[in-house]
Amino acid sequence: MELVSFILGLIGIWFGAHLAVDQALIIADRLKISKLFVGLTVLSIGTSLPEIFTHIIASLNELKGIATSNIAIGTNIGSNIFQITFIIGILGLMSVIKSSKSIQKRDGLVMLSSIVIVYLFGQNGIISRLEGAILLGLYLIYLAYLYKTEKELKHKYIPLTNRMNMSHHIGLLLSGIFVLSLSANIVVSGALKFSESLGIEQSFFGLLIIGVATGLPEFTTALMGIMKKAKEISLGVLIGSNITNPMMGIGIGAIIVDNPISKTIINFDIPFWFVSSAVLLLLFQRDHKLNKNGAILMLVTYLGYLIYKVNSVMI
């Protein structure tokens, strides 16, 4: 029954995120926001809701004296690694993924910087409330900058009918968030029980099990972007999520309570995440496209990571 509840929780996370993202996209379309901006903000936040809510629930458990923060941080980082290697690799084999100059010169650098900040904050084994507030504050500054530089938002008339009569979509958006919250609670509780019963480190479940599951909304959204010939959404949502997860997800979680972070995550997983992200940006450097060889490289990178993590648990 615990396994069934855990699986249902993962399904609930996917369903809730999908519902919230769909409605957020409709609302953004009504407000005449560009596709790249939607990918970097609305969709990246929407698809990051599983990681964010998992972190919130885990931090609330920490307040109760139940150690679960490593599940949340592991989920956050595991999802990011899964997205930036496996998902981008699969998409790259399916279609030519293009990168804009703004992603190369702005968003990619913000992504790498956010990884470095989390790494530095975690050196003492704890991401404090103050550090969480700094992460969230920096993310809000980034969003404000994106909004300010979004050309399509400037001097654009938005019909009154597009701004009104959105209560239905807002209601569905809130429903999706509610399902996410409930499902995240089930998944965190289940992962904690499995971790204790099997004697396996909490971060392992977060990195390789919940992290992959919570990365599915990004994969679905990016795939939909390719199918609908809106490829700027695909890369935007993956890069945006890799900014949102560490800065907003970990930030909010740490604001609730100081978050302990394991040495394994600090010494291996975060550096691996940084190197993988840097390699991906370099692959786009020449002609702003990810070719098939680059896509295969990212897939092999994740496969190597997966093998290493499983072997480290088996030993």
Short mmCIF file of C-alpha atoms in Angstrom, two decimals:
data_model
loop_
_atom_site.label_atom_id
_atom_site.label_comp_id
_atom_site.label_asym_id
_atom_site.label_seq_id
_atom_site.Cartn_x
_atom_site.Cartn_y
_atom_site.Cartn_z
CA MET A 1 0.00 0.00 0.00
CA GLU A 2 2.88 2.36 0.72
CA LEU A 3 4.32 1.66 -2.72
CA VAL A 4 0.92 2.22 -4.35
CA SER A 5 0.51 5.51 -2.45
CA PHE A 6 4.00 6.59 -3.51
CA ILE A 7 3.28 5.87 -7.19
CA LEU A 8 -0.10 7.61 -6.98
CA GLY A 9 1.68 10.58 -5.41
CA LEU A 10 4.11 10.77 -8.33
CA ILE A 11 1.18 10.59 -10.76
CA GLY A 12 -0.56 13.33 -8.78
CA ILE A 13 2.55 15.53 -9.00
CA TRP A 14 2.66 15.08 -12.77
CA PHE A 15 -1.08 15.68 -13.19
CA GLY A 16 -1.16 18.72 -10.91
CA ALA A 17 1.83 20.29 -12.62
CA HIS A 18 0.38 19.60 -16.08
CA LEU A 19 -2.93 21.19 -15.11
CA ALA A 20 -1.23 24.24 -13.58
CA VAL A 21 1.09 24.70 -16.57
CA ASP A 22 -1.71 24.43 -19.12
CA GLN A 23 -3.76 27.08 -17.35
CA ALA A 24 -0.73 29.34 -16.80
CA LEU A 25 0.01 29.12 -20.53
CA ILE A 26 -3.57 30.11 -21.40
CA ILE A 27 -3.44 33.08 -19.02
CA ALA A 28 -0.07 34.17 -20.42
CA ASP A 29 -1.42 33.93 -23.96
CA ARG A 30 -4.36 36.14 -23.02
CA LEU A 31 -1.87 38.70 -21.71
CA LYS A 32 0.13 38.61 -24.98
CA ILE A 33 3.46 37.42 -23.56
CA SER A 34 6.17 36.11 -25.93
CA LYS A 35 7.02 32.40 -26.13
CA LEU A 36 10.60 32.72 -24.86
CA PHE A 37 9.45 34.85 -21.92
CA VAL A 38 6.72 32.29 -21.18
CA GLY A 39 9.29 29.48 -21.26
CA LEU A 40 11.74 31.24 -18.96
CA THR A 41 9.13 32.43 -16.45
CA VAL A 42 5.56 31.15 -16.50
CA LEU A 43 6.34 27.63 -17.73
CA SER A 44 9.62 27.23 -15.83
CA ILE A 45 7.88 28.17 -12.59
CA GLY A 46 4.86 26.03 -13.47
CA THR A 47 6.90 22.94 -14.32
CA SER A 48 9.05 23.52 -11.22
CA LEU A 49 6.03 23.37 -8.93
CA PRO A 50 6.65 19.66 -8.10
CA GLU A 51 10.18 20.44 -6.88
CA ILE A 52 9.02 23.60 -5.10
CA PHE A 53 6.15 21.88 -3.28
CA THR A 54 8.30 18.87 -2.44
CA HIS A 55 10.77 21.27 -0.84
CA ILE A 56 8.05 23.16 1.04
CA ILE A 57 6.56 19.94 2.45
CA ALA A 58 10.01 18.62 3.39
CA SER A 59 10.90 21.89 5.16
CA LEU A 60 7.62 21.85 7.09
CA ASN A 61 8.51 18.32 8.18
CA GLU A 62 11.90 19.60 9.33
CA LEU A 63 10.07 22.06 11.58
CA LYS A 64 8.32 19.07 13.14
CA GLY A 65 11.66 17.38 13.76
CA ILE A 66 11.41 14.96 10.81
CA ALA A 67 14.63 15.04 8.77
CA THR A 68 13.60 15.20 5.11
CA SER A 69 15.50 18.15 3.64
CA ASN A 70 18.00 15.92 1.81
CA ILE A 71 15.09 14.33 -0.05
CA ALA A 72 13.97 17.79 -1.17
CA ILE A 73 17.42 19.08 -2.13
CA GLY A 74 18.20 15.78 -3.83
CA THR A 75 14.93 16.01 -5.76
CA ASN A 76 15.74 19.56 -6.81
CA ILE A 77 19.26 18.83 -8.03
CA GLY A 78 18.38 15.40 -9.45
CA SER A 79 15.61 16.95 -11.53
CA ASN A 80 17.97 19.64 -12.83
CA ILE A 81 20.61 17.09 -13.87
CA PHE A 82 17.94 14.91 -15.52
CA GLN A 83 16.62 17.90 -17.49
CA ILE A 84 19.94 19.34 -18.62
CA THR A 85 21.35 15.99 -19.78
CA PHE A 86 18.75 13.29 -20.50
CA ILE A 87 15.77 15.42 -21.54
CA ILE A 88 17.80 17.81 -23.71
CA GLY A 89 19.52 14.78 -25.24
CA ILE A 90 16.23 13.10 -26.16
CA LEU A 91 14.84 16.33 -27.61
CA GLY A 92 18.07 16.89 -29.54
CA LEU A 93 17.71 13.51 -31.22
CA MET A 94 14.11 14.27 -32.16
CA SER A 95 14.67 17.76 -33.56
CA VAL A 96 17.21 20.55 -33.93
CA ILE A 97 17.22 22.55 -30.70
CA LYS A 98 18.11 26.20 -31.20
CA SER A 99 19.47 28.65 -28.66
CA SER A 100 18.96 32.42 -28.77
CA LYS A 101 21.64 34.99 -28.05
CA SER A 102 19.85 35.99 -24.85
CA ILE A 103 20.05 32.43 -23.53
CA GLN A 104 23.76 32.21 -24.36
CA LYS A 105 24.73 35.61 -22.95
CA ARG A 106 22.16 36.07 -20.17
CA ASP A 107 20.10 33.11 -19.02
CA GLY A 108 22.84 30.51 -19.37
CA LEU A 109 25.19 32.61 -17.23
CA VAL A 110 22.43 33.12 -14.64
CA MET A 111 21.92 29.35 -14.55
CA LEU A 112 25.63 28.67 -13.93
CA SER A 113 25.77 31.44 -11.33
CA SER A 114 22.82 29.99 -9.42
CA ILE A 115 24.59 26.61 -9.24
CA VAL A 116 27.75 28.26 -7.91
CA ILE A 117 25.78 30.20 -5.28
CA VAL A 118 24.04 27.04 -3.99
CA TYR A 119 27.43 25.29 -3.91
CA LEU A 120 29.03 28.09 -1.89
CA PHE A 121 26.08 28.39 0.50
CA GLY A 122 26.18 24.64 1.17
CA GLN A 123 29.86 24.47 2.11
CA ASN A 124 29.07 24.47 5.83
CA GLY A 125 26.51 21.67 5.43
CA ILE A 126 23.50 23.95 5.87
CA ILE A 127 21.60 26.39 3.67
CA SER A 128 20.34 28.91 6.22
CA ARG A 129 17.20 31.01 6.23
CA LEU A 130 19.22 34.09 5.35
CA GLU A 131 20.83 32.28 2.41
CA GLY A 132 17.40 31.07 1.32
CA ALA A 133 16.14 34.66 1.39
CA ILE A 134 19.14 35.75 -0.71
CA LEU A 135 18.43 33.01 -3.28
CA LEU A 136 14.76 33.97 -3.56
CA GLY A 137 15.62 37.68 -3.66
CA LEU A 138 18.09 37.18 -6.51
CA TYR A 139 15.48 35.18 -8.40
CA LEU A 140 12.90 37.94 -8.04
CA ILE A 141 15.47 40.43 -9.34
CA TYR A 142 16.07 38.15 -12.34
CA LEU A 143 12.33 37.97 -13.04
CA ALA A 144 12.02 41.74 -12.78
CA TYR A 145 14.89 42.15 -15.24
CA LEU A 146 13.28 39.71 -17.69
CA TYR A 147 10.00 41.61 -17.45
CA LYS A 148 11.73 44.93 -18.03
CA THR A 149 13.61 43.72 -21.10
CA GLU A 150 10.68 41.85 -22.63
CA LYS A 151 10.10 43.93 -25.77
CA GLU A 152 6.70 42.51 -26.57
CA LEU A 153 5.35 43.69 -23.24
CA LYS A 154 6.16 47.31 -24.00
CA HIS A 155 3.45 49.57 -25.38
CA LYS A 156 1.22 46.61 -26.24
CA TYR A 157 -2.50 47.04 -25.89
CA ILE A 158 -4.16 44.10 -24.21
CA PRO A 159 -7.90 43.91 -24.97
CA LEU A 160 -10.13 44.18 -21.93
CA THR A 161 -11.86 40.94 -22.87
CA ASN A 162 -8.52 39.11 -22.63
CA ARG A 163 -7.95 40.39 -19.11
CA MET A 164 -11.44 39.59 -17.91
CA ASN A 165 -13.36 36.31 -17.69
CA MET A 166 -10.25 34.35 -16.63
CA SER A 167 -11.74 33.14 -13.33
CA HIS A 168 -12.22 29.65 -14.82
CA HIS A 169 -8.55 29.33 -15.76
CA ILE A 170 -7.40 30.81 -12.45
CA GLY A 171 -9.60 28.29 -10.62
CA LEU A 172 -8.08 25.39 -12.54
CA LEU A 173 -4.60 26.78 -11.90
CA LEU A 174 -5.27 26.83 -8.15
CA SER A 175 -6.71 23.30 -8.37
CA GLY A 176 -3.51 22.10 -9.98
CA ILE A 177 -1.46 23.69 -7.22
CA PHE A 178 -3.66 22.02 -4.58
CA VAL A 179 -3.16 18.58 -6.18
CA LEU A 180 0.60 19.28 -6.29
CA SER A 181 0.70 20.14 -2.60
CA LEU A 182 -1.21 17.02 -1.57
CA SER A 183 0.81 14.74 -3.85
CA ALA A 184 4.14 16.19 -2.75
CA ASN A 185 3.25 15.42 0.86
CA ILE A 186 2.49 11.79 -0.05
CA VAL A 187 5.72 11.39 -2.04
CA VAL A 188 7.97 12.91 0.64
CA SER A 189 6.40 10.74 3.36
CA GLY A 190 6.74 7.62 1.20
CA ALA A 191 10.35 8.35 0.26
CA LEU A 192 11.23 8.86 3.92
CA LYS A 193 9.74 5.47 4.84
CA PHE A 194 11.54 3.68 1.99
CA SER A 195 14.81 5.36 2.87
CA GLU A 196 14.55 4.27 6.50
CA SER A 197 13.41 0.71 5.76
CA LEU A 198 16.07 0.05 3.10
CA GLY A 199 18.86 1.92 4.87
CA ILE A 200 19.60 4.05 1.78
CA GLU A 201 20.60 7.71 1.93
CA GLN A 202 17.65 10.10 1.50
CA SER A 203 19.36 12.09 -1.23
CA PHE A 204 19.50 8.97 -3.44
CA PHE A 205 15.70 8.84 -3.63
CA GLY A 206 15.58 12.52 -4.37
CA LEU A 207 18.30 12.48 -7.02
CA LEU A 208 17.35 9.42 -9.03
CA ILE A 209 13.70 8.59 -8.29
CA ILE A 210 11.69 11.65 -7.30
CA GLY A 211 14.03 13.92 -9.27
CA VAL A 212 13.31 12.03 -12.50
CA ALA A 213 9.56 11.96 -11.78
CA THR A 214 9.39 15.68 -11.07
CA GLY A 215 11.35 16.34 -14.27
CA LEU A 216 8.53 14.86 -16.36
CA PRO A 217 6.51 18.13 -16.53
CA GLU A 218 9.52 19.88 -18.09
CA PHE A 219 9.95 17.02 -20.53
CA THR A 220 6.27 17.07 -21.49
CA THR A 221 6.25 20.86 -21.89
CA ALA A 222 9.47 20.93 -23.91
CA LEU A 223 8.18 18.11 -26.13
CA MET A 224 4.93 20.00 -26.71
CA GLY A 225 7.02 23.03 -27.73
CA ILE A 226 8.74 20.98 -30.44
CA MET A 227 5.48 19.43 -31.65
CA LYS A 228 3.83 22.84 -31.88
CA LYS A 229 6.89 24.31 -33.65
CA ALA A 230 7.64 26.64 -30.76
CA LYS A 231 11.20 25.41 -30.11
CA GLU A 232 12.14 28.55 -28.20
CA ILE A 233 9.80 27.32 -25.47
CA SER A 234 11.60 23.96 -25.27
CA LEU A 235 15.05 25.25 -24.36
CA GLY A 236 13.58 28.21 -22.46
CA VAL A 237 11.61 26.02 -20.07
CA LEU A 238 14.62 23.75 -19.37
CA ILE A 239 17.06 26.61 -18.78
CA GLY A 240 14.40 28.52 -16.85
CA SER A 241 13.64 25.52 -14.66
CA ASN A 242 17.36 25.12 -13.90
CA ILE A 243 17.27 28.70 -12.63
CA THR A 244 13.92 28.47 -10.85
CA ASN A 245 14.61 25.20 -9.02
CA PRO A 246 17.77 26.22 -7.13
CA MET A 247 16.90 29.87 -6.54
CA MET A 248 13.16 29.71 -5.89
CA GLY A 249 12.74 26.08 -4.79
CA ILE A 250 15.70 25.84 -2.43
CA GLY A 251 15.24 29.51 -1.48
CA ILE A 252 11.65 29.07 -0.25
CA GLY A 253 12.47 25.78 1.46
CA ALA A 254 15.42 27.28 3.33
CA ILE A 255 13.39 30.34 4.36
CA ILE A 256 10.96 28.02 6.17
CA VAL A 257 13.77 26.30 8.07
CA ASP A 258 17.56 25.89 7.81
CA ASN A 259 18.14 23.05 5.31
CA PRO A 260 20.95 20.55 5.98
CA ILE A 261 22.65 19.38 2.77
CA SER A 262 24.70 16.19 2.50
CA LYS A 263 28.41 16.11 1.68
CA THR A 264 27.72 13.81 -1.27
CA ILE A 265 25.54 16.45 -2.91
CA ILE A 266 28.09 19.19 -2.26
CA ASN A 267 31.17 17.22 -3.30
CA PHE A 268 29.79 15.40 -6.34
CA ASP A 269 26.25 16.13 -7.53
CA ILE A 270 26.40 19.93 -7.64
CA PRO A 271 29.81 20.00 -9.38
CA PHE A 272 28.49 17.41 -11.87
CA TRP A 273 25.43 19.57 -12.46
CA PHE A 274 27.64 22.62 -13.10
CA VAL A 275 29.98 20.84 -15.52
CA SER A 276 27.07 19.28 -17.44
CA SER A 277 25.37 22.66 -17.76
CA ALA A 278 28.58 24.34 -18.91
CA VAL A 279 29.17 21.62 -21.52
CA LEU A 280 25.63 22.07 -22.84
CA LEU A 281 26.12 25.82 -23.27
CA LEU A 282 29.43 25.19 -25.06
CA LEU A 283 27.69 22.81 -27.47
CA PHE A 284 25.41 25.69 -28.47
CA GLN A 285 28.30 28.14 -28.78
CA ARG A 286 29.30 27.68 -32.44
CA ASP A 287 26.01 28.04 -34.38
CA HIS A 288 23.45 28.22 -31.55
CA LYS A 289 22.23 24.70 -32.36
CA LEU A 290 22.51 21.31 -30.65
CA ASN A 291 23.50 18.68 -33.22
CA LYS A 292 22.91 14.92 -32.93
CA ASN A 293 26.43 14.24 -31.61
CA GLY A 294 25.90 16.80 -28.86
CA ALA A 295 22.55 15.23 -27.97
CA ILE A 296 24.16 11.79 -27.72
CA LEU A 297 26.92 13.24 -25.51
CA MET A 298 24.33 14.59 -23.06
CA LEU A 299 22.52 11.23 -22.97
CA VAL A 300 25.78 9.37 -22.31
CA THR A 301 26.60 11.91 -19.60
CA TYR A 302 23.38 11.11 -17.75
CA LEU A 303 23.87 7.37 -18.23
CA GLY A 304 27.33 7.64 -16.66
CA TYR A 305 25.89 9.64 -13.77
CA LEU A 306 23.16 7.06 -13.25
CA ILE A 307 25.61 4.15 -13.22
CA TYR A 308 27.89 5.92 -10.76
CA LYS A 309 25.07 6.76 -8.35
CA VAL A 310 23.61 3.23 -8.39
CA ASN A 311 27.05 1.69 -7.84
CA SER A 312 27.74 4.04 -4.95
CA VAL A 313 24.58 2.81 -3.22
CA MET A 314 25.27 -0.88 -3.96
CA ILE A 315 28.78 -0.73 -2.50
#
